[in-house]
mmCIF file of C-alpha atoms in Angstrom:
data_model
loop_
_atom_site.group_PDB
_atom_site.id
_atom_site.type_symbol
_atom_site.label_atom_id
_atom_site.label_comp_id
_atom_site.label_asym_id
_atom_site.label_seq_id
_atom_site.Cartn_x
_atom_site.Cartn_y
_atom_site.Cartn_z
ATOM 1 C CA MET A 4 9.036 17.951 157.949
ATOM 2 C CA ARG A 5 8.251 21.017 155.881
ATOM 3 C CA GLY A 6 9.657 22.071 152.545
ATOM 4 C CA PRO A 7 11.360 25.390 151.807
ATOM 5 C CA PHE A 8 9.151 28.440 151.751
ATOM 6 C CA VAL A 9 7.472 29.242 148.450
ATOM 7 C CA PRO A 10 4.863 31.938 147.787
ATOM 8 C CA GLY A 11 1.552 30.622 149.042
ATOM 9 C CA LEU A 12 -0.310 31.105 145.773
ATOM 10 C CA ARG A 13 2.249 28.960 143.985
ATOM 11 C CA LEU A 14 1.845 26.232 146.594
ATOM 12 C CA CYS A 15 -1.957 26.399 146.381
ATOM 13 C CA ARG A 16 -1.853 26.104 142.594
ATOM 14 C CA LEU A 17 0.374 23.040 142.915
ATOM 15 C CA PHE A 18 -2.022 21.619 145.493
ATOM 16 C CA TYR A 19 -4.924 21.946 143.081
ATOM 17 C CA THR A 20 -3.208 20.691 139.934
ATOM 18 C CA GLU A 21 -1.305 17.781 141.494
ATOM 19 C CA ALA A 22 -3.616 16.673 144.295
ATOM 20 C CA VAL A 23 -7.196 17.959 144.157
ATOM 21 C CA ARG A 24 -7.940 18.041 140.442
ATOM 22 C CA PRO A 25 -6.829 14.443 139.742
ATOM 23 C CA LEU A 26 -9.057 13.147 142.543
ATOM 24 C CA LEU A 27 -12.059 15.118 141.289
ATOM 25 C CA ALA A 28 -11.496 13.934 137.720
ATOM 26 C CA GLU A 29 -11.315 10.309 138.841
ATOM 27 C CA ALA A 30 -14.252 10.328 141.267
ATOM 28 C CA TYR A 31 -16.553 12.800 139.509
ATOM 29 C CA PRO A 32 -15.554 12.993 135.832
ATOM 30 C CA GLY A 33 -17.006 15.995 134.073
ATOM 31 C CA LEU A 34 -17.843 17.846 137.295
ATOM 32 C CA ARG A 35 -17.882 21.536 136.427
ATOM 33 C CA HIS A 36 -16.293 23.699 139.091
ATOM 34 C CA ALA A 37 -14.026 26.623 139.868
ATOM 35 C CA ALA A 38 -10.981 26.407 142.097
ATOM 36 C CA ALA A 39 -9.260 29.425 143.615
ATOM 37 C CA ARG A 40 -7.324 30.824 146.535
ATOM 38 C CA LEU A 41 -9.243 33.939 147.525
ATOM 39 C CA GLY A 42 -10.420 35.605 150.726
ATOM 40 C CA PRO A 43 -8.364 36.304 153.864
ATOM 41 C CA GLY A 44 -4.662 35.552 153.911
ATOM 42 C CA SER A 45 -1.424 37.395 153.232
ATOM 43 C CA GLU A 46 -0.715 35.182 150.208
ATOM 44 C CA VAL A 47 -3.911 36.417 148.525
ATOM 45 C CA LEU A 48 -2.437 39.934 148.492
ATOM 46 C CA GLY A 49 1.024 38.635 147.606
ATOM 47 C CA PHE A 50 2.614 39.692 150.898
ATOM 48 C CA ASP A 51 3.308 36.330 152.557
ATOM 49 C CA THR A 52 6.788 35.523 153.852
ATOM 50 C CA GLU A 53 8.305 32.711 155.908
ATOM 51 C CA ARG A 54 6.695 34.305 158.971
ATOM 52 C CA SER A 55 3.262 33.655 157.457
ATOM 53 C CA VAL A 56 3.494 29.877 157.788
ATOM 54 C CA ASP A 57 2.705 30.035 161.507
ATOM 55 C CA HIS A 58 -1.031 30.528 160.934
ATOM 56 C CA ASP A 59 -3.634 29.666 158.295
ATOM 57 C CA TRP A 60 -1.038 29.300 155.535
ATOM 58 C CA GLY A 61 -0.339 26.287 153.362
ATOM 59 C CA PRO A 62 -1.896 24.180 150.601
ATOM 60 C CA ARG A 63 -5.507 25.299 150.673
ATOM 61 C CA LEU A 64 -8.220 26.489 148.299
ATOM 62 C CA THR A 65 -11.926 26.998 147.686
ATOM 63 C CA LEU A 66 -13.917 24.816 145.323
ATOM 64 C CA PHE A 67 -17.008 26.452 143.826
ATOM 65 C CA LEU A 68 -19.811 24.217 142.546
ATOM 66 C CA SER A 69 -23.197 25.004 141.086
ATOM 67 C CA PRO A 70 -25.985 24.991 143.719
ATOM 68 C CA ASP A 71 -27.299 21.661 142.384
ATOM 69 C CA ASP A 72 -23.877 20.038 142.432
ATOM 70 C CA LEU A 73 -23.185 21.430 145.876
ATOM 71 C CA ALA A 74 -26.342 19.732 147.152
ATOM 72 C CA ARG A 75 -25.265 16.512 145.432
ATOM 73 C CA TYR A 76 -21.547 16.455 146.211
ATOM 74 C CA GLY A 77 -20.999 19.047 148.940
ATOM 75 C CA GLU A 78 -20.519 16.453 151.682
ATOM 76 C CA ARG A 79 -18.919 13.744 149.556
ATOM 77 C CA ILE A 80 -16.031 15.784 148.170
ATOM 78 C CA PRO A 81 -14.571 16.807 151.565
ATOM 79 C CA THR A 82 -14.712 13.159 152.650
ATOM 80 C CA LEU A 83 -13.027 12.041 149.432
ATOM 81 C CA LEU A 84 -10.234 14.551 149.936
ATOM 82 C CA SER A 85 -9.816 13.636 153.587
ATOM 83 C CA GLU A 86 -9.388 9.987 152.688
ATOM 84 C CA ARG A 87 -7.308 10.243 149.525
ATOM 85 C CA LEU A 88 -5.309 13.459 149.431
ATOM 86 C CA PRO A 89 -1.534 12.966 149.447
ATOM 87 C CA LYS A 90 -0.013 13.728 152.820
ATOM 88 C CA GLN A 91 2.074 16.530 151.352
ATOM 89 C CA VAL A 92 2.454 18.703 148.281
ATOM 90 C CA GLY A 93 5.599 20.611 147.410
ATOM 91 C CA GLY A 94 7.121 19.401 150.652
ATOM 92 C CA TRP A 95 4.293 20.886 152.736
ATOM 93 C CA PRO A 96 1.712 18.821 154.659
ATOM 94 C CA THR A 97 -1.853 18.941 153.401
ATOM 95 C CA HIS A 98 -3.095 18.131 156.920
ATOM 96 C CA PHE A 99 -3.804 21.009 159.330
ATOM 97 C CA VAL A 100 -4.006 21.116 163.104
ATOM 98 C CA PRO A 101 -5.193 23.896 165.422
ATOM 99 C CA ALA A 102 -2.589 26.339 166.686
ATOM 100 C CA ALA A 103 -2.955 29.257 169.079
ATOM 101 C CA GLY A 104 -6.388 30.823 168.969
ATOM 102 C CA ARG A 105 -8.376 29.962 165.860
ATOM 103 C CA ALA A 106 -5.355 29.533 163.587
ATOM 104 C CA GLN A 107 -4.360 26.293 161.886
ATOM 105 C CA VAL A 108 -0.965 25.127 160.697
ATOM 106 C CA PRO A 109 0.251 22.325 158.417
ATOM 107 C CA ALA A 110 1.351 19.170 160.262
ATOM 108 C CA ALA A 111 2.211 15.560 159.467
ATOM 109 C CA THR A 112 -0.408 12.845 159.912
ATOM 110 C CA ASP A 113 -0.656 9.088 159.481
ATOM 111 C CA GLY A 114 -4.457 9.146 159.309
ATOM 112 C CA PRO A 115 -7.098 11.015 157.347
ATOM 113 C CA VAL A 116 -6.181 14.500 156.184
ATOM 114 C CA ALA A 117 -7.854 17.424 157.948
ATOM 115 C CA HIS A 118 -7.609 19.621 154.868
ATOM 116 C CA LEU A 119 -8.430 23.261 154.209
ATOM 117 C CA VAL A 120 -10.464 22.808 151.047
ATOM 118 C CA GLN A 121 -13.701 24.747 151.290
ATOM 119 C CA VAL A 122 -16.514 23.420 149.100
ATOM 120 C CA THR A 123 -19.252 25.990 148.453
ATOM 121 C CA GLU A 124 -21.241 27.818 145.811
ATOM 122 C CA LEU A 125 -20.507 31.339 144.645
ATOM 123 C CA GLY A 126 -23.598 33.051 146.035
ATOM 124 C CA ALA A 127 -23.070 31.761 149.566
ATOM 125 C CA TRP A 128 -19.367 32.602 149.434
ATOM 126 C CA CYS A 129 -20.062 36.177 148.263
ATOM 127 C CA ASP A 130 -22.655 36.648 150.972
ATOM 128 C CA ALA A 131 -20.089 35.697 153.620
ATOM 129 C CA GLN A 132 -17.173 37.597 152.034
ATOM 130 C CA LEU A 133 -18.939 40.741 150.830
ATOM 131 C CA GLY A 134 -22.431 40.737 152.316
ATOM 132 C CA PHE A 135 -24.053 40.764 148.857
ATOM 133 C CA ASP A 136 -23.980 38.875 145.559
ATOM 134 C CA PRO A 137 -22.387 40.988 142.792
ATOM 135 C CA ARG A 138 -23.930 38.755 140.129
ATOM 136 C CA LEU A 139 -27.230 40.494 140.903
ATOM 137 C CA GLY A 140 -25.709 43.921 140.293
ATOM 138 C CA VAL A 141 -23.434 46.257 142.242
ATOM 139 C CA ARG A 142 -25.045 49.468 143.482
ATOM 140 C CA ALA A 143 -23.276 52.563 144.754
ATOM 141 C CA PHE A 144 -24.287 51.427 148.240
ATOM 142 C CA ASP A 145 -22.543 48.075 147.716
ATOM 143 C CA TRP A 146 -19.297 49.703 146.624
ATOM 144 C CA LEU A 147 -19.258 52.152 149.517
ATOM 145 C CA ALA A 148 -20.387 49.695 152.202
ATOM 146 C CA THR A 149 -17.684 47.154 151.320
ATOM 147 C CA PRO A 150 -14.228 47.677 152.842
ATOM 148 C CA ALA A 151 -11.471 47.892 150.245
ATOM 149 C CA GLN A 152 -9.679 45.043 152.036
ATOM 150 C CA LEU A 153 -12.563 42.688 151.247
ATOM 151 C CA LEU A 154 -12.667 43.780 147.609
ATOM 152 C CA ALA A 155 -8.914 43.158 147.405
ATOM 153 C CA GLU A 156 -9.456 39.654 148.778
ATOM 154 C CA VAL A 157 -11.965 38.879 146.018
ATOM 155 C CA THR A 158 -10.040 40.399 143.112
ATOM 156 C CA GLY A 159 -6.594 39.316 144.337
ATOM 157 C CA GLY A 160 -5.331 35.796 144.839
ATOM 158 C CA ALA A 161 -5.588 33.405 141.930
ATOM 159 C CA VAL A 162 -8.148 31.316 140.081
ATOM 160 C CA PHE A 163 -6.715 27.949 139.080
ATOM 161 C CA HIS A 164 -9.690 26.604 137.157
ATOM 162 C CA ASP A 165 -13.109 27.939 136.176
ATOM 163 C CA ASP A 166 -15.219 26.069 133.692
ATOM 164 C CA LEU A 167 -18.342 27.560 135.286
ATOM 165 C CA GLY A 168 -17.160 31.033 134.279
ATOM 166 C CA GLU A 169 -19.085 32.871 136.995
ATOM 167 C CA LEU A 170 -16.157 33.452 139.327
ATOM 168 C CA THR A 171 -14.001 34.954 136.581
ATOM 169 C CA ALA A 172 -16.839 37.242 135.480
ATOM 170 C CA LEU A 173 -17.529 38.314 139.063
ATOM 171 C CA ARG A 174 -13.879 39.181 139.702
ATOM 172 C CA GLU A 175 -13.804 41.255 136.541
ATOM 173 C CA ARG A 176 -16.969 43.100 137.597
ATOM 174 C CA LEU A 177 -15.310 44.009 140.900
ATOM 175 C CA ARG A 178 -11.903 44.835 139.414
ATOM 176 C CA TRP A 179 -12.304 48.552 140.182
ATOM 177 C CA TYR A 180 -14.841 51.166 141.146
ATOM 178 C CA PRO A 181 -17.069 52.886 138.576
ATOM 179 C CA GLU A 182 -15.633 56.304 137.739
ATOM 180 C CA ASP A 183 -18.094 58.366 139.795
ATOM 181 C CA VAL A 184 -17.572 56.135 142.841
ATOM 182 C CA TRP A 185 -13.824 56.469 142.272
ATOM 183 C CA ARG A 186 -14.093 60.266 142.103
ATOM 184 C CA TYR A 187 -16.171 60.310 145.269
ATOM 185 C CA LEU A 188 -13.702 58.160 147.211
ATOM 186 C CA LEU A 189 -10.765 60.261 146.028
ATOM 187 C CA ALA A 190 -12.614 63.435 147.012
ATOM 188 C CA CYS A 191 -13.295 62.070 150.481
ATOM 189 C CA GLN A 192 -9.657 61.050 150.852
ATOM 190 C CA TRP A 193 -8.549 64.581 150.005
ATOM 191 C CA ALA A 194 -11.167 65.880 152.453
ATOM 192 C CA ARG A 195 -9.593 63.805 155.229
ATOM 193 C CA ILE A 196 -6.257 65.441 154.488
ATOM 194 C CA GLY A 197 -7.858 68.874 154.387
ATOM 195 C CA GLN A 198 -9.300 68.398 157.869
ATOM 196 C CA GLU A 199 -5.858 68.061 159.496
ATOM 197 C CA GLU A 200 -3.129 69.347 157.167
ATOM 198 C CA PRO A 201 -2.383 72.574 159.097
ATOM 199 C CA PHE A 202 -2.407 70.907 162.492
ATOM 200 C CA VAL A 203 1.047 69.323 162.257
ATOM 201 C CA GLY A 204 2.679 72.737 162.511
ATOM 202 C CA ARG A 205 0.123 74.114 164.951
ATOM 203 C CA ALA A 206 0.544 71.250 167.421
ATOM 204 C CA ALA A 207 4.316 71.645 167.346
ATOM 205 C CA GLU A 208 4.022 75.400 167.821
ATOM 206 C CA ALA A 209 1.829 74.755 170.857
ATOM 207 C CA GLY A 210 4.595 72.598 172.345
ATOM 208 C CA SER A 211 3.136 69.180 171.551
ATOM 209 C CA GLU A 212 5.865 67.388 169.641
ATOM 210 C CA ALA A 213 4.190 64.041 170.213
ATOM 211 C CA GLY A 214 0.876 65.385 168.968
ATOM 212 C CA SER A 215 2.542 66.818 165.869
ATOM 213 C CA ARG A 216 4.175 63.476 165.085
ATOM 214 C CA VAL A 217 0.926 61.588 165.558
ATOM 215 C CA LEU A 218 -0.811 63.960 163.172
ATOM 216 C CA ALA A 219 2.004 63.566 160.657
ATOM 217 C CA ALA A 220 1.658 59.792 160.846
ATOM 218 C CA ARG A 221 -2.118 60.009 160.332
ATOM 219 C CA LEU A 222 -1.631 62.244 157.315
ATOM 220 C CA ALA A 223 1.081 59.974 155.902
ATOM 221 C CA ARG A 224 -1.374 57.093 156.146
ATOM 222 C CA ASP A 225 -4.002 59.144 154.332
ATOM 223 C CA VAL A 226 -1.530 60.011 151.576
ATOM 224 C CA MET A 227 -0.628 56.343 151.131
ATOM 225 C CA ARG A 228 -4.295 55.421 150.792
ATOM 226 C CA LEU A 229 -4.788 58.331 148.378
ATOM 227 C CA CYS A 230 -1.928 57.105 146.187
ATOM 228 C CA LEU A 231 -3.348 53.583 146.116
ATOM 229 C CA LEU A 232 -6.710 54.968 145.022
ATOM 230 C CA LEU A 233 -5.022 57.042 142.327
ATOM 231 C CA ALA A 234 -3.234 53.903 141.137
ATOM 232 C CA ARG A 235 -6.485 51.911 141.009
ATOM 233 C CA ARG A 236 -5.437 49.612 143.831
ATOM 234 C CA TYR A 237 -7.749 48.709 146.708
ATOM 235 C CA PRO A 238 -6.068 50.011 149.889
ATOM 236 C CA PRO A 239 -5.620 47.088 152.289
ATOM 237 C CA TYR A 240 -5.970 47.272 156.038
ATOM 238 C CA GLY A 241 -3.180 48.569 158.238
ATOM 239 C CA LYS A 242 -0.822 45.588 158.306
ATOM 240 C CA TRP A 243 -0.351 45.624 154.545
ATOM 241 C CA LEU A 244 -0.866 49.304 153.738
ATOM 242 C CA GLY A 245 2.863 50.090 153.653
ATOM 243 C CA SER A 246 3.634 47.010 151.567
ATOM 244 C CA ALA A 247 0.925 47.828 149.048
ATOM 245 C CA PHE A 248 2.084 51.448 148.822
ATOM 246 C CA ALA A 249 5.731 50.405 148.376
ATOM 247 C CA ALA A 250 4.721 48.156 145.460
ATOM 248 C CA LEU A 251 3.264 51.080 143.487
ATOM 249 C CA PRO A 252 5.302 52.335 140.536
ATOM 250 C CA GLU A 253 6.418 55.964 140.418
ATOM 251 C CA THR A 254 5.909 56.732 144.100
ATOM 252 C CA SER A 255 9.540 57.052 145.159
ATOM 253 C CA ALA A 256 9.265 60.835 145.576
ATOM 254 C CA VAL A 257 6.135 60.503 147.707
ATOM 255 C CA ALA A 258 7.730 57.731 149.772
ATOM 256 C CA ALA A 259 10.833 59.846 150.401
ATOM 257 C CA ALA A 260 8.706 62.803 151.452
ATOM 258 C CA LEU A 261 6.667 60.659 153.836
ATOM 259 C CA ASP A 262 9.851 59.243 155.370
ATOM 260 C CA GLU A 263 11.040 62.779 156.038
ATOM 261 C CA ALA A 264 7.656 63.726 157.454
ATOM 262 C CA LEU A 265 7.895 60.878 159.947
ATOM 263 C CA THR A 266 11.510 61.535 160.993
ATOM 264 C CA GLY A 267 12.185 65.259 160.601
ATOM 265 C CA ASP A 268 11.587 68.171 162.931
ATOM 266 C CA ALA A 269 8.338 70.101 162.933
ATOM 267 C CA VAL A 270 9.264 72.488 160.106
ATOM 268 C CA ALA A 271 10.632 69.698 157.908
ATOM 269 C CA ARG A 272 7.624 67.554 158.783
ATOM 270 C CA GLN A 273 5.061 70.062 157.525
ATOM 271 C CA ALA A 274 7.098 70.830 154.399
ATOM 272 C CA ALA A 275 7.656 67.168 153.555
ATOM 273 C CA LEU A 276 3.956 66.420 153.771
ATOM 274 C CA CYS A 277 3.324 69.263 151.328
ATOM 275 C CA THR A 278 5.828 67.681 148.940
ATOM 276 C CA ALA A 279 3.827 64.463 149.095
ATOM 277 C CA TYR A 280 0.551 66.333 148.563
ATOM 278 C CA GLU A 281 1.973 68.144 145.552
ATOM 279 C CA ALA A 282 3.030 64.873 143.933
ATOM 280 C CA ALA A 283 -0.397 63.338 144.563
ATOM 281 C CA GLY A 284 -2.142 66.440 143.218
ATOM 282 C CA ALA A 285 -0.093 66.378 140.029
ATOM 283 C CA TRP A 286 -0.900 62.675 139.677
ATOM 284 C CA GLN A 287 -4.618 63.396 139.912
ATOM 285 C CA ASN A 288 -4.313 66.099 137.269
ATOM 286 C CA ARG A 289 -2.665 63.621 134.890
ATOM 287 C CA LEU A 290 -5.574 61.204 135.286
ATOM 288 C CA GLY A 291 -8.077 63.722 133.951
ATOM 289 C CA LEU A 292 -10.751 62.763 136.468
ATOM 290 C CA ALA A 293 -11.476 66.407 137.263
ATOM 291 C CA GLU A 294 -10.542 69.894 136.213
ATOM 292 C CA PRO A 295 -6.821 70.442 136.912
ATOM 293 C CA VAL A 296 -5.984 72.013 140.247
ATOM 294 C CA ASP A 297 -2.794 73.959 140.904
ATOM 295 C CA PRO A 298 -0.761 71.416 142.920
ATOM 296 C CA THR A 299 1.475 73.848 144.787
ATOM 297 C CA ARG A 300 1.630 74.587 148.487
ATOM 298 C CA ARG A 301 0.342 77.787 150.046
ATOM 299 C CA ARG A 302 -0.074 79.374 153.469
ATOM 300 C CA PHE A 303 -2.967 78.323 155.659
ATOM 301 C CA HIS A 304 -4.832 81.630 155.637
ATOM 302 C CA ASP A 305 -2.680 84.084 157.623
ATOM 303 C CA ARG A 306 -0.962 81.388 159.664
ATOM 304 C CA PRO A 307 2.613 80.265 158.914
ATOM 305 C CA TYR A 308 1.829 76.634 158.067
ATOM 306 C CA PRO A 309 2.266 75.497 154.450
ATOM 307 C CA VAL A 310 -0.626 73.377 153.144
ATOM 308 C CA ILE A 311 -1.831 72.125 149.773
ATOM 309 C CA GLY A 312 -5.449 73.196 150.253
ATOM 310 C CA ALA A 313 -6.685 69.642 149.892
ATOM 311 C CA ASP A 314 -10.327 70.699 149.760
ATOM 312 C CA ARG A 315 -9.658 72.218 146.323
ATOM 313 C CA PHE A 316 -8.929 68.751 144.915
ATOM 314 C CA ALA A 317 -11.977 67.309 146.633
ATOM 315 C CA ALA A 318 -14.210 70.032 145.194
ATOM 316 C CA ALA A 319 -12.889 69.506 141.663
ATOM 317 C CA LEU A 320 -13.650 65.792 141.846
ATOM 318 C CA LEU A 321 -17.118 66.251 143.306
ATOM 319 C CA ALA A 322 -17.950 68.747 140.563
ATOM 320 C CA ARG A 323 -17.360 66.073 137.909
ATOM 321 C CA ILE A 324 -19.723 63.476 139.413
ATOM 322 C CA THR A 325 -22.814 62.991 137.266
ATOM 323 C CA ASP A 326 -24.538 60.170 139.153
ATOM 324 C CA PRO A 327 -27.169 62.042 141.234
ATOM 325 C CA GLU A 328 -27.168 59.429 144.006
ATOM 326 C CA ILE A 329 -23.420 59.781 144.534
ATOM 327 C CA ALA A 330 -23.468 63.537 144.034
ATOM 328 C CA GLY A 331 -25.972 63.812 146.886
ATOM 329 C CA LEU A 332 -23.796 62.007 149.417
ATOM 330 C CA PRO A 333 -21.983 63.878 152.187
ATOM 331 C CA PRO A 334 -18.174 63.778 151.862
ATOM 332 C CA ILE A 335 -17.637 60.965 154.360
ATOM 333 C CA GLY A 336 -16.614 58.334 151.812
ATOM 334 C CA GLY A 337 -16.574 54.568 151.848
ATOM 335 C CA ILE A 338 -16.943 52.652 155.086
ATOM 336 C CA ASP A 339 -13.205 52.365 155.710
ATOM 337 C CA GLN A 340 -12.750 56.113 155.342
ATOM 338 C CA TYR A 341 -14.820 56.793 158.455
ATOM 339 C CA VAL A 342 -14.631 53.509 160.395
ATOM 340 C CA ASP A 343 -11.218 52.447 161.649
ATOM 341 C CA SER A 344 -11.672 49.136 163.443
ATOM 342 C CA THR A 345 -10.294 45.974 161.855
ATOM 343 C CA PRO A 346 -12.783 43.630 163.588
ATOM 344 C CA VAL A 347 -15.650 45.786 162.313
ATOM 345 C CA LEU A 348 -14.254 46.028 158.787
ATOM 346 C CA CYS A 349 -13.945 42.241 158.617
ATOM 347 C CA GLN A 350 -17.709 41.839 159.094
ATOM 348 C CA PRO A 351 -19.537 42.804 155.880
ATOM 349 C CA LYS A 352 -22.986 42.547 157.438
ATOM 350 C CA LEU A 353 -21.925 45.055 160.068
ATOM 351 C CA THR A 354 -20.300 47.448 157.588
ATOM 352 C CA ARG A 355 -23.469 47.392 155.509
ATOM 353 C CA ALA A 356 -25.578 48.147 158.567
ATOM 354 C CA LEU A 357 -23.306 51.065 159.492
ATOM 355 C CA THR A 358 -23.414 52.431 155.957
ATOM 356 C CA ALA A 359 -27.194 52.152 155.900
ATOM 357 C CA ALA A 360 -27.345 54.096 159.177
ATOM 358 C CA ALA A 361 -25.059 56.810 157.782
ATOM 359 C CA TRP A 362 -27.181 57.113 154.657
ATOM 360 C CA ARG A 363 -30.391 57.324 156.704
ATOM 361 C CA HIS A 364 -28.836 60.118 158.746
ATOM 362 C CA ARG A 365 -28.054 61.984 155.517
ATOM 363 C CA GLN A 366 -31.721 61.921 154.545
ATOM 364 C CA ARG A 367 -32.969 63.552 157.756
#
């Protein structure tokens, strides 16, 4: 039997406070640790629903110990929890069984609990999640080689306990990009728009309605990511991009314009995208990150396609960057602005290798 659906973070907090913490306090009094629900999972981003319970959802968390305590207790704590955890919390089983593929789901058990409590130390966890340890410093390379989805998984979720203090400090360090990195990413997002903004009308004029719609959808996606960056929110990967965008305040006009761009005819499509660009351009001007740019549409040279001239916004942002390392980068952006493969973006070692290759190419 399973209880009614509750947001996963609420269930995980209950799991820690009512089940895990009392056992730790009894068996290892005074053990300093952090407990959190971070990393992959829709509940970490706050987007879980009843549909989410069919894979890797339920009472689960990560326990962070110091390296010395991990060596001392790292094998004993999982055994303790397996033997003594309650069979359910909040009406949901604490025992998990394999489902299709690599997923696991909560299930009843009469024996030991196969729980989803990860016991680790912060450095090892960061290496697996991010590919580097932010406690040692965060370079421009680290920011740009790390997919925004992974940064959202570290800074989202919830910390239930932290008497070590390191996890809380690390999350604060990664809360948002430094201003010059932020300017650079915004500039590269505008540059993406500038590369394709006239093509929606041109493809339709050439008789490719499907091509025009595909381009409009690509540009709508870029606008959504741009708005998230403007709002200081890490853009998640595709499944949650629309949900994250919809949760932003003051984006109703942009959302309405994007809806029209995705449903209207070719003329309405191009015009609606310009409405969205204008709203985003005005938003950037209000932030004061660069010299103001006139956020009104214009013709694309002598062709009859209205555009915003997105490169103007990119240039204004790049002109305000003072960090010479960032100023010297080509306008390709962070890894998830030029790599579009979810399996790749879920592997931080690979994204760092790709970023290193791109940076080496720049130096040739």
